[in-house]
């Protein structure tokens, strides 16, 4: 290059090289934007579906609990009806023996309903005290060995091996140690 050309180039303002700006209309940009919009739309729909699913699940669980409660009530209504009949019979006939017989039958029916639900009483007297099954109300001296159940104050029940209510019991401290008193 000649020196004049160099001077001329040195004195000229430097112009930046032309840059290629991405056009909003380029096929690649439009395709990416469309894909992004479609993905956002799918995610929003999925989120809305999930929210609806949660609401529906809560509603279904509530209905399920209500139906279970209804079924339990239906199982006990015959017992209620029979008790009502027994009391009506007693008030009209004054026959106590028939009334007692009727109540005994209702009690047996009640036991059948509980057994049908998987409810069983916890056996206690002369058993060893188990804090997972029993609630000690008293500790007493007795002829039984230590930690044996002496008396049941309120029965306990299990259902499918889960304790519904522990038995309330008195527990033996063991035989009393008697000191002999010399006379």
mmCIF file of C-alpha atoms in Angstrom, residues 27-170:
data_model
loop_
_atom_site.group_PDB
_atom_site.id
_atom_site.type_symbol
_atom_site.label_atom_id
_atom_site.label_comp_id
_atom_site.label_asym_id
_atom_site.label_seq_id
_atom_site.Cartn_x
_atom_site.Cartn_y
_atom_site.Cartn_z
ATOM 1 C CA UNK A 27 -37.206 -19.268 10.464
ATOM 2 C CA UNK A 28 -35.074 -20.500 13.365
ATOM 3 C CA UNK A 29 -36.188 -17.701 15.727
ATOM 4 C CA UNK A 30 -39.855 -18.124 14.855
ATOM 5 C CA UNK A 31 -39.612 -21.866 15.329
ATOM 6 C CA UNK A 32 -37.998 -21.455 18.774
ATOM 7 C CA UNK A 33 -40.591 -18.897 19.845
ATOM 8 C CA UNK A 34 -43.419 -21.155 18.715
ATOM 9 C CA UNK A 35 -41.902 -24.095 20.554
ATOM 10 C CA UNK A 36 -41.438 -21.974 23.698
ATOM 11 C CA UNK A 37 -45.042 -20.782 23.566
ATOM 12 C CA UNK A 38 -46.271 -24.345 23.064
ATOM 13 C CA UNK A 39 -44.172 -25.561 26.007
ATOM 14 C CA UNK A 40 -45.430 -22.764 28.264
ATOM 15 C CA UNK A 41 -48.990 -23.539 27.204
ATOM 16 C CA UNK A 42 -48.514 -27.254 27.977
ATOM 17 C CA UNK A 43 -47.020 -26.434 31.388
ATOM 18 C CA UNK A 44 -49.874 -24.074 32.235
ATOM 19 C CA UNK A 45 -52.426 -26.691 31.226
ATOM 20 C CA UNK A 46 -50.593 -29.335 33.246
ATOM 21 C CA UNK A 47 -50.522 -27.046 36.278
ATOM 22 C CA UNK A 48 -54.260 -26.355 35.938
ATOM 23 C CA UNK A 49 -54.970 -30.084 35.566
ATOM 24 C CA UNK A 50 -52.930 -30.810 38.695
ATOM 25 C CA UNK A 51 -54.792 -28.145 40.696
ATOM 26 C CA UNK A 52 -58.103 -29.641 39.535
ATOM 27 C CA UNK A 53 -56.846 -33.115 40.477
ATOM 28 C CA UNK A 54 -55.967 -31.934 44.001
ATOM 29 C CA UNK A 55 -59.401 -30.338 44.455
ATOM 30 C CA UNK A 56 -61.138 -33.442 43.109
ATOM 31 C CA UNK A 57 -59.067 -35.715 45.391
ATOM 32 C CA UNK A 58 -59.957 -33.653 48.466
ATOM 33 C CA UNK A 59 -63.622 -33.687 47.506
ATOM 34 C CA UNK A 60 -63.549 -37.459 46.850
ATOM 35 C CA UNK A 61 -61.840 -38.113 50.203
ATOM 36 C CA UNK A 62 -64.489 -36.050 51.969
ATOM 37 C CA UNK A 63 -67.301 -37.958 50.247
ATOM 38 C CA UNK A 64 -65.568 -41.252 51.089
ATOM 39 C CA UNK A 65 -65.359 -40.324 54.795
ATOM 40 C CA UNK A 66 -69.035 -39.354 54.795
ATOM 41 C CA UNK A 67 -70.018 -42.674 53.210
ATOM 42 C CA UNK A 68 -67.996 -44.630 55.762
ATOM 43 C CA UNK A 69 -69.718 -42.693 58.539
ATOM 44 C CA UNK A 70 -73.084 -43.411 56.936
ATOM 45 C CA UNK A 71 -72.290 -47.133 56.767
ATOM 46 C CA UNK A 72 -71.308 -47.232 60.433
ATOM 47 C CA UNK A 73 -74.553 -45.506 61.379
ATOM 48 C CA UNK A 74 -76.528 -47.948 59.216
ATOM 49 C CA UNK A 75 -74.860 -50.866 61.025
ATOM 50 C CA UNK A 76 -76.000 -49.529 64.410
ATOM 51 C CA UNK A 77 -79.515 -48.404 63.478
ATOM 52 C CA UNK A 78 -81.023 -51.904 63.935
ATOM 53 C CA UNK A 79 -79.630 -51.921 67.475
ATOM 54 C CA UNK A 80 -81.214 -48.568 68.165
ATOM 55 C CA UNK A 81 -84.525 -49.742 66.714
ATOM 56 C CA UNK A 82 -84.473 -52.878 68.883
ATOM 57 C CA UNK A 83 -83.692 -50.888 72.033
ATOM 58 C CA UNK A 84 -86.529 -48.538 71.225
ATOM 59 C CA UNK A 85 -88.908 -51.495 70.808
ATOM 60 C CA UNK A 86 -87.704 -53.027 74.072
ATOM 61 C CA UNK A 87 -88.426 -49.842 76.024
ATOM 62 C CA UNK A 88 -91.805 -49.420 74.341
ATOM 63 C CA UNK A 89 -92.627 -53.024 75.244
ATOM 64 C CA UNK A 90 -91.604 -52.461 78.862
ATOM 65 C CA UNK A 91 -93.736 -49.352 79.190
ATOM 66 C CA UNK A 92 -96.818 -51.064 77.727
ATOM 67 C CA UNK A 93 -96.481 -54.590 79.197
ATOM 68 C CA UNK A 94 -94.457 -53.972 82.355
ATOM 69 C CA UNK A 95 -92.905 -57.413 81.756
ATOM 70 C CA UNK A 96 -89.390 -57.019 83.134
ATOM 71 C CA UNK A 97 -88.259 -60.547 82.239
ATOM 72 C CA UNK A 98 -89.143 -60.079 78.569
ATOM 73 C CA UNK A 99 -87.420 -56.697 78.630
ATOM 74 C CA UNK A 100 -84.230 -58.187 80.104
ATOM 75 C CA UNK A 101 -84.295 -60.993 77.526
ATOM 76 C CA UNK A 102 -84.684 -58.432 74.738
ATOM 77 C CA UNK A 103 -81.797 -56.313 76.039
ATOM 78 C CA UNK A 104 -79.598 -59.432 76.235
ATOM 79 C CA UNK A 105 -80.397 -60.167 72.583
ATOM 80 C CA UNK A 106 -79.579 -56.579 71.642
ATOM 81 C CA UNK A 107 -76.284 -56.858 73.531
ATOM 82 C CA UNK A 108 -75.430 -60.027 71.564
ATOM 83 C CA UNK A 109 -76.361 -58.228 68.340
ATOM 84 C CA UNK A 110 -74.123 -55.325 69.373
ATOM 85 C CA UNK A 111 -71.201 -57.723 69.932
ATOM 86 C CA UNK A 112 -71.753 -59.209 66.460
ATOM 87 C CA UNK A 113 -71.596 -55.770 64.850
ATOM 88 C CA UNK A 114 -68.359 -54.957 66.694
ATOM 89 C CA UNK A 115 -66.832 -58.320 65.777
ATOM 90 C CA UNK A 116 -67.870 -57.744 62.167
ATOM 91 C CA UNK A 117 -65.904 -54.487 62.277
ATOM 92 C CA UNK A 118 -62.832 -56.342 63.589
ATOM 93 C CA UNK A 119 -63.196 -55.013 67.150
ATOM 94 C CA UNK A 120 -62.091 -57.415 69.885
ATOM 95 C CA UNK A 121 -61.827 -56.910 73.650
ATOM 96 C CA UNK A 122 -58.407 -56.937 75.283
ATOM 97 C CA UNK A 123 -58.099 -59.809 77.762
ATOM 98 C CA UNK A 124 -56.714 -58.576 81.045
ATOM 99 C CA UNK A 125 -57.304 -60.316 84.368
ATOM 100 C CA UNK A 126 -54.260 -62.351 85.497
ATOM 101 C CA UNK A 127 -52.377 -61.189 82.398
ATOM 102 C CA UNK A 128 -49.066 -59.348 82.609
ATOM 103 C CA UNK A 129 -49.355 -55.579 82.437
ATOM 104 C CA UNK A 130 -48.499 -54.269 78.955
ATOM 105 C CA UNK A 131 -48.359 -50.457 78.679
ATOM 106 C CA UNK A 132 -49.222 -50.651 74.984
ATOM 107 C CA UNK A 133 -52.542 -52.384 75.839
ATOM 108 C CA UNK A 134 -53.301 -51.304 79.397
ATOM 109 C CA UNK A 135 -53.540 -48.095 81.378
ATOM 110 C CA UNK A 136 -52.669 -48.569 85.057
ATOM 111 C CA UNK A 137 -55.103 -46.719 87.315
ATOM 112 C CA UNK A 138 -53.935 -48.250 90.608
ATOM 113 C CA UNK A 139 -51.061 -50.250 91.937
ATOM 114 C CA UNK A 140 -52.164 -52.620 94.714
ATOM 115 C CA UNK A 141 -50.733 -55.332 96.924
ATOM 116 C CA UNK A 142 -52.100 -58.739 96.013
ATOM 117 C CA UNK A 143 -51.315 -62.418 96.040
ATOM 118 C CA UNK A 144 -50.517 -62.192 92.325
ATOM 119 C CA UNK A 145 -46.947 -61.707 91.228
ATOM 120 C CA UNK A 146 -45.682 -58.223 90.461
ATOM 121 C CA UNK A 147 -47.044 -56.512 87.296
ATOM 122 C CA UNK A 148 -50.003 -58.879 86.937
ATOM 123 C CA UNK A 149 -53.398 -57.289 86.318
ATOM 124 C CA UNK A 150 -55.651 -57.580 89.361
ATOM 125 C CA UNK A 151 -58.834 -55.861 88.187
ATOM 126 C CA UNK A 152 -60.252 -54.229 85.081
ATOM 127 C CA UNK A 153 -62.109 -50.947 85.590
ATOM 128 C CA UNK A 154 -62.921 -50.301 81.935
ATOM 129 C CA UNK A 155 -62.455 -52.778 79.094
ATOM 130 C CA UNK A 156 -60.112 -51.989 76.251
ATOM 131 C CA UNK A 157 -60.517 -52.861 72.583
ATOM 132 C CA UNK A 158 -58.361 -53.490 69.545
ATOM 133 C CA UNK A 159 -59.202 -53.413 65.878
ATOM 134 C CA UNK A 160 -56.957 -55.202 63.427
ATOM 135 C CA UNK A 161 -54.201 -55.313 66.066
ATOM 136 C CA UNK A 162 -54.419 -51.546 66.732
ATOM 137 C CA UNK A 163 -55.464 -50.384 70.180
ATOM 138 C CA UNK A 164 -58.685 -48.388 69.979
ATOM 139 C CA UNK A 165 -58.849 -47.876 73.726
ATOM 140 C CA UNK A 166 -56.508 -49.332 76.359
ATOM 141 C CA UNK A 167 -57.958 -51.315 79.255
ATOM 142 C CA UNK A 168 -57.988 -49.364 82.515
ATOM 143 C CA UNK A 169 -56.687 -51.689 85.189
ATOM 144 C CA UNK A 170 -55.185 -52.099 88.635
#
